[in-house]
mmCIF file of C-alpha atoms in Angstrom:
data_model
loop_
_atom_site.group_PDB
_atom_site.id
_atom_site.type_symbol
_atom_site.label_atom_id
_atom_site.label_comp_id
_atom_site.label_asym_id
_atom_site.label_seq_id
_atom_site.Cartn_x
_atom_site.Cartn_y
_atom_site.Cartn_z
ATOM 1 C CA ARG V 235 -53.281 -19.729 49.698
ATOM 2 C CA ALA V 236 -53.900 -16.034 49.494
ATOM 3 C CA LEU V 237 -52.603 -14.101 46.530
ATOM 4 C CA LEU V 238 -51.278 -10.677 47.474
ATOM 5 C CA CYS V 239 -50.967 -8.358 44.470
ATOM 6 C CA ILE V 240 -49.033 -5.142 44.925
ATOM 7 C CA LYS V 241 -48.722 -2.418 42.307
ATOM 8 C CA PRO V 242 -46.093 -0.119 43.867
ATOM 9 C CA ARG V 243 -47.288 3.462 43.638
ATOM 10 C CA THR V 244 -46.789 6.358 45.996
ATOM 11 C CA THR V 245 -47.225 10.093 45.924
ATOM 12 C CA LYS V 246 -44.905 12.881 46.967
ATOM 13 C CA ASP V 247 -46.885 13.017 50.229
ATOM 14 C CA THR V 248 -46.167 9.387 51.178
ATOM 15 C CA ILE V 249 -45.225 9.050 54.831
ATOM 16 C CA GLU V 250 -42.636 6.325 55.323
ATOM 17 C CA GLU V 251 -44.044 4.940 58.568
ATOM 18 C CA GLU V 252 -47.563 4.714 57.135
ATOM 19 C CA TYR V 253 -46.295 3.038 53.962
ATOM 20 C CA VAL V 254 -44.459 0.342 55.933
ATOM 21 C CA SER V 255 -47.428 -0.138 58.286
ATOM 22 C CA MET V 256 -49.795 -0.548 55.344
ATOM 23 C CA LEU V 257 -47.632 -3.269 53.778
ATOM 24 C CA VAL V 258 -47.332 -5.131 57.090
ATOM 25 C CA TYR V 259 -51.119 -4.901 57.537
ATOM 26 C CA ILE V 260 -51.933 -6.388 54.138
ATOM 27 C CA MET V 261 -49.301 -9.123 54.618
ATOM 28 C CA GLU V 262 -50.869 -10.054 57.962
ATOM 29 C CA ARG V 263 -54.342 -10.161 56.396
ATOM 30 C CA ALA V 264 -53.127 -12.389 53.561
ATOM 31 C CA ILE V 265 -51.442 -14.763 56.010
ATOM 32 C CA ALA V 266 -54.528 -14.861 58.257
ATOM 33 C CA ALA V 267 -56.778 -15.598 55.266
ATOM 34 C CA THR V 268 -54.456 -18.376 54.099
ATOM 35 C CA GLU V 269 -54.309 -20.002 57.528
ATOM 36 C CA TYR V 270 -58.079 -19.719 58.011
ATOM 37 C CA ALA V 271 -59.016 -21.052 54.567
ATOM 38 C CA SER V 272 -56.610 -23.997 54.893
ATOM 39 C CA ARG V 273 -57.621 -24.698 58.506
ATOM 40 C CA GLY V 274 -54.033 -24.123 59.588
ATOM 41 C CA ARG V 275 -52.429 -26.484 57.067
ATOM 42 C CA GLU V 276 -50.956 -23.683 54.951
ATOM 43 C CA GLU V 277 -49.209 -20.513 56.055
ATOM 44 C CA LYS V 278 -47.335 -19.362 52.964
ATOM 45 C CA ILE V 279 -48.619 -16.741 50.555
ATOM 46 C CA LEU V 280 -47.968 -15.855 46.945
ATOM 47 C CA VAL V 281 -46.984 -12.237 46.289
ATOM 48 C CA VAL V 282 -47.058 -10.556 42.889
ATOM 49 C CA LEU V 283 -45.283 -7.216 42.516
ATOM 50 C CA ASP V 284 -46.463 -5.623 39.290
ATOM 51 C CA PHE V 285 -44.275 -2.745 38.100
ATOM 52 C CA GLY V 286 -46.087 -2.369 34.757
ATOM 53 C CA GLY V 287 -46.425 1.359 34.032
ATOM 54 C CA PHE V 288 -44.278 2.212 37.035
ATOM 55 C CA LYS V 289 -42.438 5.515 37.095
ATOM 56 C CA SER V 290 -39.378 5.987 39.307
ATOM 57 C CA SER V 291 -40.826 9.312 40.492
ATOM 58 C CA LEU V 292 -43.461 7.234 42.315
ATOM 59 C CA SER V 293 -40.908 5.096 44.166
ATOM 60 C CA PRO V 294 -41.253 4.885 47.923
ATOM 61 C CA PRO V 295 -38.374 6.406 49.896
ATOM 62 C CA ILE V 296 -35.242 4.213 50.034
ATOM 63 C CA SER V 297 -35.484 4.183 53.832
ATOM 64 C CA ALA V 298 -39.004 2.701 53.545
ATOM 65 C CA LEU V 299 -37.750 -0.011 51.177
ATOM 66 C CA LYS V 300 -34.935 -0.869 53.586
ATOM 67 C CA GLY V 301 -37.422 -1.003 56.457
ATOM 68 C CA ILE V 302 -39.749 -3.292 54.524
ATOM 69 C CA ALA V 303 -36.864 -5.563 53.482
ATOM 70 C CA GLY V 304 -35.739 -5.834 57.097
ATOM 71 C CA ILE V 305 -39.236 -6.685 58.334
ATOM 72 C CA LEU V 306 -39.782 -9.251 55.582
ATOM 73 C CA GLN V 307 -36.445 -10.894 56.314
ATOM 74 C CA THR V 308 -36.846 -11.066 60.092
ATOM 75 C CA LYS V 309 -40.605 -11.582 60.524
ATOM 76 C CA TYR V 310 -41.878 -13.188 57.319
ATOM 77 C CA SER V 311 -38.981 -15.224 55.923
ATOM 78 C CA GLU V 312 -40.882 -18.518 56.118
ATOM 79 C CA ARG V 313 -44.258 -17.100 55.040
ATOM 80 C CA LEU V 314 -43.405 -16.543 51.378
ATOM 81 C CA LYS V 315 -44.240 -19.291 48.898
ATOM 82 C CA ASN V 316 -43.158 -17.258 45.857
ATOM 83 C CA LEU V 317 -42.536 -13.648 44.937
ATOM 84 C CA ILE V 318 -43.262 -12.901 41.290
ATOM 85 C CA ILE V 319 -41.833 -9.587 40.141
ATOM 86 C CA CYS V 320 -43.460 -8.399 36.909
ATOM 87 C CA ASP V 321 -41.762 -5.872 34.649
ATOM 88 C CA PRO V 322 -39.225 -4.717 37.243
ATOM 89 C CA PRO V 323 -37.421 -1.443 36.609
ATOM 90 C CA PHE V 324 -33.829 -1.642 35.364
ATOM 91 C CA TRP V 325 -32.337 -0.721 38.743
ATOM 92 C CA MET V 326 -34.194 -3.602 40.409
ATOM 93 C CA ARG V 327 -33.063 -6.179 37.826
ATOM 94 C CA THR V 328 -29.477 -4.931 38.225
ATOM 95 C CA HIS V 329 -29.529 -5.141 42.035
ATOM 96 C CA TYR V 330 -31.174 -8.562 41.991
ATOM 97 C CA GLY V 331 -28.579 -9.836 39.519
ATOM 98 C CA MET V 332 -25.809 -8.722 41.879
ATOM 99 C CA ILE V 333 -27.231 -10.273 45.061
ATOM 100 C CA LYS V 334 -28.721 -13.479 43.607
ATOM 101 C CA PRO V 335 -25.408 -15.409 43.684
ATOM 102 C CA PHE V 336 -25.183 -14.753 47.431
ATOM 103 C CA LEU V 337 -28.700 -15.930 48.272
ATOM 104 C CA ASP V 338 -29.416 -19.351 49.666
ATOM 105 C CA PRO V 339 -30.681 -21.555 46.782
ATOM 106 C CA THR V 340 -33.946 -22.194 48.654
ATOM 107 C CA THR V 341 -34.506 -18.456 48.990
ATOM 108 C CA SER V 342 -33.546 -17.552 45.425
ATOM 109 C CA ALA V 343 -35.903 -20.258 44.098
ATOM 110 C CA LYS V 344 -38.801 -18.304 45.626
ATOM 111 C CA PHE V 345 -38.117 -15.247 43.438
ATOM 112 C CA VAL V 346 -39.324 -15.200 39.849
ATOM 113 C CA VAL V 347 -38.783 -12.246 37.507
ATOM 114 C CA ALA V 348 -41.118 -11.933 34.526
ATOM 115 C CA SER V 349 -40.613 -9.203 31.944
ATOM 116 C CA GLY V 350 -43.064 -8.769 29.095
ATOM 117 C CA SER V 351 -46.686 -9.835 28.871
ATOM 118 C CA LYS V 352 -45.975 -13.307 27.432
ATOM 119 C CA LYS V 353 -43.537 -14.226 30.228
ATOM 120 C CA LYS V 354 -45.833 -12.689 32.857
ATOM 121 C CA VAL V 355 -48.759 -14.875 31.723
ATOM 122 C CA GLU V 356 -46.517 -17.959 31.565
ATOM 123 C CA VAL V 357 -45.192 -17.474 35.105
ATOM 124 C CA ILE V 358 -48.403 -16.378 36.817
ATOM 125 C CA SER V 359 -50.474 -19.136 35.154
ATOM 126 C CA LYS V 360 -48.300 -21.713 36.930
ATOM 127 C CA HIS V 361 -49.388 -20.320 40.309
ATOM 128 C CA VAL V 362 -52.811 -18.717 39.821
ATOM 129 C CA ASP V 363 -55.962 -20.171 38.288
ATOM 130 C CA ALA V 364 -57.843 -17.882 35.863
ATOM 131 C CA SER V 365 -60.902 -18.102 38.131
ATOM 132 C CA GLN V 366 -58.889 -16.356 40.849
ATOM 133 C CA ALA V 367 -57.249 -13.660 38.721
ATOM 134 C CA MET V 368 -58.339 -10.238 37.564
ATOM 135 C CA PRO V 369 -57.849 -9.436 33.863
ATOM 136 C CA TRP V 370 -54.919 -7.091 34.608
ATOM 137 C CA LEU V 371 -53.098 -10.028 36.216
ATOM 138 C CA LEU V 372 -53.968 -12.627 33.566
ATOM 139 C CA PRO V 373 -55.729 -11.732 30.299
ATOM 140 C CA CYS V 374 -58.097 -14.674 30.848
ATOM 141 C CA GLY V 375 -58.729 -13.614 34.478
ATOM 142 C CA GLN V 376 -62.346 -14.075 35.543
ATOM 143 C CA LEU V 377 -62.549 -11.799 38.592
ATOM 144 C CA VAL V 378 -64.083 -8.511 37.583
ATOM 145 C CA GLY V 379 -64.834 -5.235 39.285
ATOM 146 C CA GLU V 380 -62.838 -2.694 41.146
ATOM 147 C CA VAL V 381 -61.452 -3.342 44.612
ATOM 148 C CA ASP V 382 -63.492 -1.349 47.109
ATOM 149 C CA LEU V 383 -60.992 -0.223 49.729
ATOM 150 C CA GLU V 384 -63.691 0.858 52.195
ATOM 151 C CA ARG V 385 -65.320 -2.589 51.985
ATOM 152 C CA TYR V 386 -61.935 -4.311 52.376
ATOM 153 C CA LEU V 387 -61.084 -2.331 55.506
ATOM 154 C CA THR V 388 -64.485 -2.301 57.234
ATOM 155 C CA ALA V 389 -66.707 -5.122 55.975
ATOM 156 C CA VAL V 390 -64.443 -8.039 55.043
ATOM 157 C CA PRO V 391 -63.338 -9.922 58.172
ATOM 158 C CA PHE V 392 -59.585 -9.771 58.792
ATOM 159 C CA HIS V 393 -59.121 -13.502 58.145
ATOM 160 C CA SER V 394 -61.273 -13.629 54.985
ATOM 161 C CA LEU V 395 -60.324 -13.304 51.347
ATOM 162 C CA TYR V 396 -61.642 -10.173 49.659
ATOM 163 C CA ASP V 397 -63.895 -12.082 47.253
ATOM 164 C CA GLN V 398 -65.568 -14.341 49.844
#
């Protein structure tokens, strides 16, 4: 299955509609790559949200977050294998703690919160092999090099993994 890593960062010039569209686009690519690589046997993806070094001044607008949550809930509810949230900000841990008791047990089992480098490695290692991880994701990660956005958008087929 495809591994979708997101390091939430925005600028003051972030346009809400473009931000939401970008997230939907990369979700669709990850799902297409998973379905293609598994020959249709797998359709769920693993998502890692890494908030390490995150500053609240870089947060996307609340309206964008609500829009993304709505889209994920209505369009992608059965496409998520697990969501690993690394080093979430305090406000996110607080909100999650308040809503977790109201979530369906099947849904809440998909969410994993990992704070601190030791816990992050422990959790991610259960889902991702070192051969498929960059060093910022796992210290023993073997994928090296920067992600070339131009290559991703123009040269890598929509249904292919970035490193194929």
